[in-house]
Short mmCIF file of C-alpha atoms in Angstrom, two decimals:
data_model
loop_
_atom_site.label_atom_id
_atom_site.label_comp_id
_atom_site.label_asym_id
_atom_site.label_seq_id
_atom_site.Cartn_x
_atom_site.Cartn_y
_atom_site.Cartn_z
CA MET R 24 232.25 105.66 129.64
CA HIS R 25 229.73 108.25 130.65
CA LYS R 26 229.11 111.36 128.54
CA LYS R 27 230.23 113.77 131.20
CA GLN R 28 233.46 111.90 131.81
CA LEU R 29 233.92 111.53 128.11
CA PHE R 30 233.69 115.27 127.72
CA GLU R 31 236.03 115.95 130.62
CA THR R 32 238.55 113.53 129.22
CA TYR R 33 238.09 114.98 125.75
CA ILE R 34 238.63 118.54 126.87
CA MET R 35 241.73 117.76 128.91
CA GLN R 36 243.25 116.04 125.89
CA ASN R 37 242.13 118.62 123.33
CA ILE R 38 242.40 121.87 125.19
CA ASP R 39 245.17 123.10 122.88
CA SER R 40 243.06 122.65 119.80
CA ALA R 41 240.00 124.18 121.47
CA TYR R 42 242.12 127.15 122.47
CA ARG R 43 243.68 127.67 119.06
CA PHE R 44 240.29 127.40 117.43
CA ALA R 45 238.90 130.04 119.78
CA TYR R 46 242.04 132.05 119.07
CA THR R 47 241.21 132.27 115.38
CA TYR R 48 238.12 134.24 116.39
CA ALA R 49 239.42 136.16 119.35
CA LYS R 50 242.91 136.88 118.08
CA ASN R 51 244.20 137.55 121.54
CA ARG R 52 244.95 135.30 124.44
CA GLU R 53 242.66 136.84 127.02
CA ASP R 54 239.53 136.65 124.90
CA ALA R 55 240.38 133.21 123.57
CA GLU R 56 240.78 131.87 127.10
CA ASP R 57 237.49 133.40 128.18
CA ILE R 58 235.77 131.85 125.20
CA VAL R 59 237.20 128.40 125.90
CA ASN R 60 236.25 128.53 129.54
CA GLU R 61 232.74 129.75 128.82
CA SER R 62 232.34 127.07 126.15
CA VAL R 63 233.40 124.35 128.59
CA LEU R 64 230.83 125.59 131.10
CA LYS R 65 228.09 125.62 128.46
CA ALA R 66 229.09 122.18 127.25
CA ILE R 67 228.91 120.67 130.73
CA LYS R 68 225.56 122.24 131.39
CA SER R 69 224.15 120.89 128.16
CA ILE R 70 226.10 117.64 127.95
CA ASN R 71 222.88 115.67 127.86
CA TYR R 72 222.08 117.15 124.50
CA LEU R 73 225.09 115.40 123.08
CA GLN R 74 223.36 112.39 121.58
CA LYS R 75 226.26 110.45 120.17
CA SER R 76 229.74 110.41 121.59
CA GLU R 77 231.32 110.57 118.14
CA HIS R 78 229.69 113.98 117.67
CA ILE R 79 231.70 115.39 120.52
CA LYS R 80 234.16 117.38 118.42
CA PRO R 81 231.72 119.07 116.01
CA TRP R 82 229.33 119.57 118.92
CA PHE R 83 231.91 121.29 121.09
CA TYR R 84 233.33 123.31 118.21
CA ARG R 85 229.88 124.53 117.47
CA ILE R 86 229.57 125.71 121.03
CA ILE R 87 232.92 127.50 120.64
CA VAL R 88 231.77 129.22 117.43
CA ASN R 89 228.52 130.37 119.04
CA THR R 90 230.25 131.46 122.21
CA ALA R 91 232.93 133.29 120.27
CA PHE R 92 230.41 135.27 118.24
CA THR R 93 228.32 136.15 121.26
CA TYR R 94 231.39 137.02 123.28
CA LEU R 95 232.97 139.18 120.64
CA LYS R 96 229.72 140.89 119.87
CA ARG R 97 229.31 141.67 123.53
CA ARG R 98 232.76 143.17 123.58
CA SER R 99 232.18 144.78 120.18
CA LYS R 100 235.42 143.35 119.08
CA ILE R 101 234.72 141.86 115.72
CA THR R 102 237.77 143.42 114.23
CA TYR R 103 238.67 141.12 111.44
CA LEU R 104 239.95 143.98 109.33
CA ASP R 105 242.21 145.08 112.17
CA TYR R 106 244.34 142.04 112.21
CA GLU R 107 247.73 143.69 112.52
CA LYS R 108 246.54 146.09 115.15
CA SER R 109 244.96 143.55 117.46
CA PHE R 110 248.02 141.44 117.16
CA ALA R 111 250.25 144.28 118.22
CA GLU R 112 248.21 144.53 121.41
CA THR R 113 249.08 141.07 122.62
CA ASP R 114 252.23 140.37 124.54
CA GLY R 115 252.80 136.81 123.35
CA THR R 116 255.65 136.35 120.94
CA GLU R 117 255.23 132.64 120.36
CA ASP R 118 251.82 133.20 118.84
CA ASP R 119 253.06 135.84 116.48
CA TYR R 120 252.77 134.55 112.97
CA SER R 121 252.00 137.88 111.40
CA GLU R 122 254.62 137.35 108.76
CA LEU R 123 252.54 134.70 107.15
CA THR R 124 251.03 136.43 104.20
CA LEU R 125 248.47 133.71 103.75
CA ASN R 126 247.45 133.95 107.36
CA SER R 127 246.93 137.66 107.23
CA MET R 128 244.89 137.16 104.12
CA ILE R 129 242.75 134.59 105.86
CA GLU R 130 242.30 137.01 108.70
CA LYS R 131 240.93 139.56 106.27
CA LEU R 132 238.28 137.21 105.03
CA GLU R 133 234.75 137.61 106.26
CA PRO R 134 234.16 135.35 109.27
CA LYS R 135 231.91 133.01 107.32
CA TYR R 136 234.74 132.26 104.90
CA LYS R 137 237.44 132.29 107.51
CA SER R 138 235.72 129.67 109.65
CA ILE R 139 235.55 127.31 106.73
CA ILE R 140 239.19 127.72 105.76
CA VAL R 141 240.29 127.20 109.34
CA LEU R 142 238.10 124.17 109.90
CA ARG R 143 238.93 122.56 106.59
CA PHE R 144 242.66 123.14 106.31
CA LEU R 145 243.84 123.74 109.83
CA GLU R 146 241.46 121.46 111.70
CA ASP R 147 241.18 118.88 108.93
CA MET R 148 237.45 118.55 109.32
CA SER R 149 235.20 117.02 106.71
CA LEU R 150 232.70 119.16 104.83
CA LYS R 151 229.96 117.34 106.71
CA GLU R 152 231.44 118.18 110.11
CA ILE R 153 231.95 121.79 109.05
CA GLY R 154 228.30 121.92 108.07
CA GLN R 155 227.32 120.62 111.51
CA ILE R 156 229.49 123.13 113.30
CA LEU R 157 228.37 126.14 111.31
CA ASP R 158 224.80 124.95 110.89
CA ILE R 159 224.81 125.15 107.12
CA ASN R 160 224.36 122.38 104.60
CA GLU R 161 227.23 120.66 102.88
CA ASN R 162 226.63 122.38 99.54
CA THR R 163 226.82 125.78 101.16
CA VAL R 164 230.06 124.70 102.83
CA LYS R 165 231.41 123.71 99.43
CA THR R 166 230.31 126.95 97.76
CA ARG R 167 231.83 129.07 100.51
CA LEU R 168 235.02 127.07 100.49
CA TYR R 169 235.52 127.67 96.77
CA ARG R 170 234.62 131.30 97.13
CA ALA R 171 237.12 131.67 99.98
CA LEU R 172 239.88 130.00 98.00
CA LYS R 173 239.12 132.26 95.11
CA LEU R 174 239.39 135.29 97.35
CA LEU R 175 242.71 133.98 98.57
CA LYS R 176 243.71 133.51 94.95
CA ILE R 177 244.75 129.97 95.59
CA ASP R 178 245.26 127.86 92.55
CA MET R 179 242.39 125.44 92.60
CA GLU R 180 244.38 122.97 90.57
CA GLY R 181 247.24 123.04 93.00
CA GLU R 182 248.06 121.17 96.17
CA VAL R 183 245.21 122.70 98.08
CA HIS R 184 242.76 121.24 95.67
CA GLU R 185 243.76 117.70 96.58
CA LYS R 186 242.66 118.22 100.15
CA ILE R 187 239.12 119.21 99.33
CA MET P 1 252.98 132.80 99.47
CA LYS P 2 253.48 130.25 102.17
CA ARG P 3 251.65 127.02 101.75
CA PHE P 4 248.81 125.80 103.89
CA ASP P 5 251.08 123.23 105.45
CA ASP P 6 253.37 125.89 106.89
CA LEU P 7 250.40 127.79 108.12
CA LYS P 8 249.13 124.63 109.73
CA THR P 9 252.39 124.11 111.55
CA GLU P 10 252.18 127.63 112.88
CA TYR P 11 248.59 127.07 113.85
CA GLU P 12 249.39 123.91 115.72
CA ASN P 13 252.06 125.72 117.68
CA ILE P 14 249.37 127.75 119.37
CA LYS P 15 249.00 126.09 122.75
CA ALA P 16 246.73 126.61 125.68
CA SER P 17 248.47 128.18 128.65
CA ASP P 18 248.72 126.39 131.99
CA GLU P 19 246.48 129.08 133.43
CA LEU P 20 243.75 128.18 131.00
CA LYS P 21 244.14 124.49 131.78
CA GLY P 22 243.79 125.24 135.46
CA ARG P 23 240.80 127.47 134.87
CA VAL P 24 239.00 124.88 132.76
CA LYS P 25 239.69 122.16 135.31
CA ASN P 26 238.27 124.45 137.97
CA THR P 27 235.17 125.09 135.92
CA MET P 28 234.61 121.36 135.56
CA THR P 29 235.18 120.62 139.23
CA ARG P 30 232.84 123.41 140.25
CA GLU P 31 230.12 122.01 138.02
CA ASP P 32 230.74 118.55 139.44
CA GLY P 33 230.30 119.87 142.95
CA LYS P 34 226.99 121.52 142.15
CA ARG P 35 225.58 118.46 140.52
CA ASN P 36 226.74 116.02 143.12
CA GLY P 37 224.94 118.02 145.77
CA LEU P 38 221.80 117.65 143.74
CA LYS P 39 222.41 113.96 143.18
CA ILE P 40 222.62 113.17 146.86
CA GLY P 41 219.17 114.70 147.25
CA LEU P 42 217.81 112.63 144.40
CA GLY P 43 219.47 109.48 145.61
CA LEU P 44 217.85 109.82 148.99
CA ALA P 45 214.44 110.44 147.45
CA ALA P 46 214.92 107.44 145.20
CA SER P 47 215.83 105.12 148.04
CA LEU P 48 212.85 106.29 150.07
CA ALA P 49 210.69 105.51 147.08
CA ILE P 50 212.21 102.05 146.86
CA THR P 51 211.54 101.34 150.52
CA ALA P 52 207.95 102.45 150.15
CA MET P 53 207.55 100.28 147.07
CA LEU P 54 208.87 97.21 148.81
CA VAL P 55 206.47 97.64 151.69
CA VAL P 56 203.49 98.19 149.46
CA ASN P 57 204.41 95.31 147.24
CA PHE P 58 205.32 92.76 149.85
CA VAL P 59 202.23 93.09 151.96
CA PRO P 60 199.68 91.87 149.40
CA SER P 61 202.10 89.18 148.41
CA LEU P 62 202.29 87.87 151.96
CA ALA P 63 198.57 88.01 152.43
CA TYR P 64 198.21 86.14 149.20
CA ALA P 65 200.72 83.54 150.25
CA MET P 66 198.88 82.83 153.46
CA SER P 67 195.36 82.61 152.19
CA ASP P 68 194.63 81.63 148.63
CA ILE P 69 197.53 79.56 147.49
CA PRO P 70 197.23 75.82 147.44
CA ALA P 71 199.78 74.63 149.93
CA PHE P 72 202.24 73.13 147.46
CA ALA P 73 202.23 75.70 144.68
CA PRO P 74 205.50 77.57 144.66
CA ILE P 75 205.36 81.27 145.36
CA ILE P 76 206.86 83.37 142.62
CA LYS P 77 208.95 86.01 144.27
CA VAL P 78 212.11 88.07 144.09
CA ILE P 79 214.87 87.96 146.64
CA THR P 80 218.15 89.82 146.93
CA PHE P 81 220.84 87.44 145.86
CA GLY P 82 224.04 89.46 145.97
CA LYS P 83 225.30 92.87 146.95
CA TYR P 84 228.52 94.60 145.91
CA GLU P 85 229.56 97.86 147.48
CA ASN P 86 232.69 99.89 146.92
CA VAL P 87 233.76 103.39 147.85
CA ASP P 88 237.12 104.67 146.65
CA LYS P 89 237.64 108.43 147.08
CA GLY P 90 235.23 110.05 144.63
CA TYR P 91 234.22 106.73 143.10
CA SER P 92 231.40 104.63 144.46
CA ALA P 93 229.42 101.60 143.42
CA LYS P 94 226.45 99.70 144.77
CA VAL P 95 225.25 96.73 142.80
CA VAL P 96 222.36 94.63 144.08
CA THR P 97 221.59 91.41 142.27
CA PRO P 98 218.01 90.16 142.47
CA LYS P 99 216.99 86.55 142.06
CA ILE P 100 213.64 85.25 140.93
CA GLU P 101 212.27 82.16 142.67
CA GLY P 102 209.30 79.90 142.39
CA LEU P 103 208.88 79.60 138.64
CA LEU P 104 207.63 76.19 137.51
CA ASP P 105 209.67 76.55 134.33
CA LYS P 106 213.07 75.97 135.91
CA GLU P 107 214.86 76.58 132.63
CA LEU P 108 213.33 80.05 132.33
CA GLU P 109 214.11 80.72 135.97
CA LYS P 110 217.74 79.77 135.46
CA ARG P 111 218.00 81.83 132.27
CA LEU P 112 216.60 84.91 134.01
CA ASN P 113 218.76 84.51 137.07
CA ASP P 114 221.88 83.90 134.99
CA GLU P 115 221.10 87.06 133.05
CA LEU P 116 220.60 89.07 136.23
CA LYS P 117 223.85 87.76 137.63
CA GLU P 118 225.82 88.35 134.43
CA ASN P 119 224.49 91.89 134.10
CA ALA P 120 225.49 92.66 137.67
CA ASN P 121 228.96 91.26 137.09
CA ALA P 122 229.31 93.26 133.87
CA ILE P 123 228.40 96.46 135.74
CA ILE P 124 230.99 95.73 138.40
CA LEU P 125 233.65 94.99 135.79
CA ALA P 126 232.85 98.15 133.83
CA TYR P 127 232.99 100.19 137.03
CA GLU P 128 236.38 98.80 137.95
CA GLN P 129 237.66 99.45 134.45
CA ASP P 130 236.30 103.02 134.44
CA ILE P 131 238.11 103.72 137.68
CA ARG P 132 241.35 102.42 136.21
CA GLU P 133 240.94 104.56 133.08
CA LEU P 134 240.01 107.66 135.03
CA LYS P 135 242.92 107.19 137.38
CA GLU P 136 245.23 107.00 134.39
CA VAL P 137 243.91 110.28 133.05
CA PHE P 138 243.39 112.17 136.28
CA GLY P 139 245.84 110.54 138.63
CA GLU P 140 245.14 111.19 142.27
CA GLU P 141 242.71 114.00 141.53
CA THR P 142 239.24 113.36 142.91
CA ILE P 143 236.80 112.62 140.13
CA HIS P 144 233.21 111.90 141.06
CA MET P 145 231.83 108.84 139.41
CA GLY P 146 229.43 106.30 140.68
CA VAL P 147 227.19 103.50 139.66
CA GLU P 148 224.16 102.09 141.39
CA SER P 149 222.20 99.10 140.27
CA ASP P 150 219.24 97.76 142.19
CA TYR P 151 215.76 96.48 141.58
CA ILE P 152 212.28 97.77 142.20
CA ILE P 153 209.23 95.55 142.38
CA LYS P 154 206.72 97.42 140.26
CA THR P 155 203.84 95.00 140.63
CA ASP P 156 203.28 91.97 142.80
CA ASN P 157 199.70 90.73 142.88
CA GLU P 158 197.89 87.53 142.08
CA ASP P 159 198.54 87.80 138.38
CA ILE P 160 201.74 89.68 137.86
CA LEU P 161 205.23 90.04 139.22
CA ALA P 162 206.92 93.00 137.57
CA LEU P 163 210.52 93.78 138.31
CA ASP P 164 212.46 96.87 137.29
CA VAL P 165 216.20 96.32 137.36
CA TYR P 166 217.90 99.66 136.89
CA ILE P 167 221.41 100.94 136.58
CA LEU P 168 222.08 104.52 137.57
CA ASN P 169 225.31 106.09 136.41
CA VAL P 170 226.36 109.16 138.30
CA ALA P 171 229.18 111.18 136.84
CA GLY P 172 228.38 114.81 137.30
CA SER P 173 225.07 114.26 135.64
CA SER P 174 223.36 110.92 135.84
CA SER P 175 221.76 108.50 133.46
CA THR P 176 219.54 105.56 134.18
CA LYS P 177 218.88 102.42 132.23
CA HIS P 178 216.04 100.08 133.08
CA THR P 179 215.34 96.47 132.25
CA PHE P 180 211.87 95.21 133.04
CA TYR P 181 210.86 91.66 133.72
CA THR P 182 207.13 91.02 133.82
CA LEU P 183 206.08 87.53 134.82
CA ASP P 184 202.59 86.16 134.45
CA LYS P 185 202.14 84.29 137.71
CA LYS P 186 199.28 82.18 136.43
CA THR P 187 201.22 80.74 133.52
CA GLY P 188 204.70 81.31 134.90
CA GLU P 189 205.68 82.96 131.60
CA LEU P 190 207.85 85.97 130.96
CA LEU P 191 205.69 88.46 129.07
CA ASN P 192 206.90 90.37 126.03
CA LEU P 193 205.19 93.40 124.58
CA LYS P 194 204.42 91.91 121.19
CA GLY P 195 202.88 88.83 122.80
CA LEU P 196 200.23 90.93 124.54
CA PHE P 197 198.63 91.87 121.26
CA LYS P 198 196.79 90.06 118.49
CA ASP P 199 199.11 88.62 115.90
CA ASN P 200 198.85 91.26 113.18
CA ALA P 201 197.95 94.20 115.37
CA ASP P 202 199.96 97.37 114.74
CA TYR P 203 200.53 97.98 118.42
CA VAL P 204 203.63 100.10 117.77
CA THR P 205 201.58 102.77 115.99
CA VAL P 206 198.65 102.60 118.42
CA LEU P 207 200.88 102.99 121.48
CA SER P 208 203.18 105.56 119.85
CA ASP P 209 200.26 107.76 118.78
CA TYR P 210 198.85 107.72 122.27
CA ILE P 211 202.25 108.50 123.80
CA LYS P 212 202.83 111.41 121.41
CA THR P 213 199.49 112.97 122.36
CA GLU P 214 200.27 112.43 126.01
CA MET P 215 203.74 113.99 125.62
CA ILE P 216 202.24 117.11 124.08
CA ARG P 217 199.63 117.25 126.85
CA ARG P 218 202.29 116.94 129.55
CA ASN P 219 204.43 119.58 127.83
CA ASN P 220 201.50 121.96 127.83
CA GLU P 221 199.86 121.16 131.13
CA GLU P 222 202.56 119.80 133.40
CA GLU P 223 205.70 121.59 132.33
CA GLY P 224 206.84 118.42 130.64
CA MET P 225 210.05 118.52 128.67
CA PHE P 226 209.40 115.82 126.12
CA TRP P 227 211.06 116.06 122.77
CA VAL P 228 208.13 116.32 120.43
CA GLU P 229 209.95 118.40 117.85
CA SER P 230 213.41 117.78 116.45
CA ASP P 231 216.10 120.30 117.21
CA PRO P 232 219.03 119.66 114.87
CA GLU P 233 220.89 122.51 116.55
CA MET P 234 221.45 120.36 119.60
CA TYR P 235 221.37 117.01 117.80
CA LEU P 236 217.97 116.36 119.33
CA GLU P 237 215.65 113.95 117.67
CA ALA P 238 211.93 114.04 118.34
CA PHE P 239 210.21 110.91 119.59
CA GLN P 240 209.04 108.94 116.56
CA GLN P 241 207.73 105.64 117.80
CA ILE P 242 208.33 102.97 120.41
CA LYS P 243 210.56 100.00 119.70
CA THR P 244 208.80 96.70 119.00
CA ASP P 245 210.30 95.43 122.25
CA GLN P 246 209.97 98.70 124.14
CA ASN P 247 210.38 98.50 127.93
CA PHE P 248 207.07 97.94 129.67
CA TYR P 249 205.42 96.37 132.66
CA ILE P 250 201.91 95.62 133.82
CA ASP P 251 200.73 97.68 136.76
CA GLU P 252 198.59 96.69 139.75
CA ASP P 253 195.44 97.44 137.76
CA GLY P 254 196.53 95.28 134.84
CA ARG P 255 197.30 98.22 132.57
CA ILE P 256 200.28 98.34 130.24
CA VAL P 257 202.89 100.89 131.28
CA ILE P 258 205.37 101.91 128.56
CA CYS P 259 208.74 102.98 129.93
CA PHE P 260 211.65 104.99 128.60
CA ASP P 261 215.12 105.48 129.95
CA LYS P 262 216.33 108.88 131.07
CA TYR P 263 217.18 111.13 128.07
CA ASP P 264 215.49 108.76 125.60
CA VAL P 265 212.51 110.97 124.89
CA ALA P 266 212.81 113.91 127.24
CA ALA P 267 215.19 116.21 129.04
CA GLY P 268 216.92 114.72 132.05
CA ALA P 269 214.68 116.58 134.49
CA GLN P 270 211.90 114.29 133.35
CA GLY P 271 213.66 111.28 134.86
CA SER P 272 212.74 107.94 133.33
CA PRO P 273 209.30 108.63 131.88
CA GLU P 274 206.46 106.14 132.10
CA PHE P 275 203.18 106.15 130.21
CA VAL P 276 200.22 104.23 131.60
CA ILE P 277 198.17 103.16 128.61
CA PRO P 278 194.41 103.44 129.26
CA ASP P 279 192.49 100.26 128.52
CA ASN P 280 190.31 101.86 125.85
CA ILE P 281 193.36 102.69 123.72
CA VAL P 282 194.44 99.06 123.35
CA LYS P 283 191.20 97.16 124.02
CA ALA P 284 190.65 96.37 120.34
CA ILE P 285 194.08 94.90 119.72
CA LEU P 286 194.76 93.06 122.96
CA LYS P 287 194.75 89.29 122.88
#
């Protein structure tokens, strides 16, 4: 199947995960939707740069990350310390998981650590894929992952450790 | 503290709204529309080019047939053997099957013609399957997808018959894949790139080095968009070297022309790039 169709099929099947990934950066529905839509547009325009179809997920996620940073910078809304506040501004109740202590702790992490935690544990991506998405080498991914877990005070010997 | 698994469940409960789905679909359709407009323009230009090529190529061939050929020698030529056309809402296909005639080596002729026929059938099958798959995913929605396969006679003179059988996939953007058949009319043989050169000649390096220089020149002087440097950011790999059996044909002046498919070595705007290799580059290693 052709790359363009492949992408269109991919996005229709994975729009939820694209949206929730964008949501981790935007933290509100409106921005997350804008980011997804803009990312789709960018992806279609540059679909020919996608060399191998199996790269589609890391490739598209990378576009989301870049778009999210640009978008949020433009709106001067990098408010990762304001987690509770920005959440209170949204109307959605179904998305409200503010009671999750761990989640709010993740939200307080610097973006570079947060991305890795989200990609590794919530998106189940390999260290290699994370490296591709964030444009850093695998060792840096590993270092940041450990550092992030340490910040979260997660027992490295515990269940989380098995997933690394 | 809640465990990651709980957090993951919460995370997975975040769903895209129907509005977003609609918006994204719109974005994709809009992009499709833009590109299809462009494609029609290109398609027309391409078919004009084909017509011109046929005229140019057939005339010398006819003249040749009338004058110089001993009466009984078969004329090596290409004819259109089959044509498949289908239009189904946004989907369309045109598959033209060429047939080579007049080779003394009937086995080779059969092998080539079987291959041409099988390839055409495979394209038609793949097209029909794609339509089925797309209809499953998109239902009655109009998705634009098309395939066109035809042939171009690149060279037809006393020595050479060169045929370019291409398949053009149009689905928003388009990609083209070429297969070249270059026949030596004097010997009736199908030429391969390696066979043009002396046995131990490193033709891959010689040709690749020339092509690299030429790519850089075109990038600088002709707004070329060849990938001469890798860009890991976009998963781009710079052109390294040609394949040992790289696509090629021999042009009217007997020069080797090295061919790449669209997107192989350059941005799509570059089309399917060709590099005419000057005689002095390969003189020393040619057979």
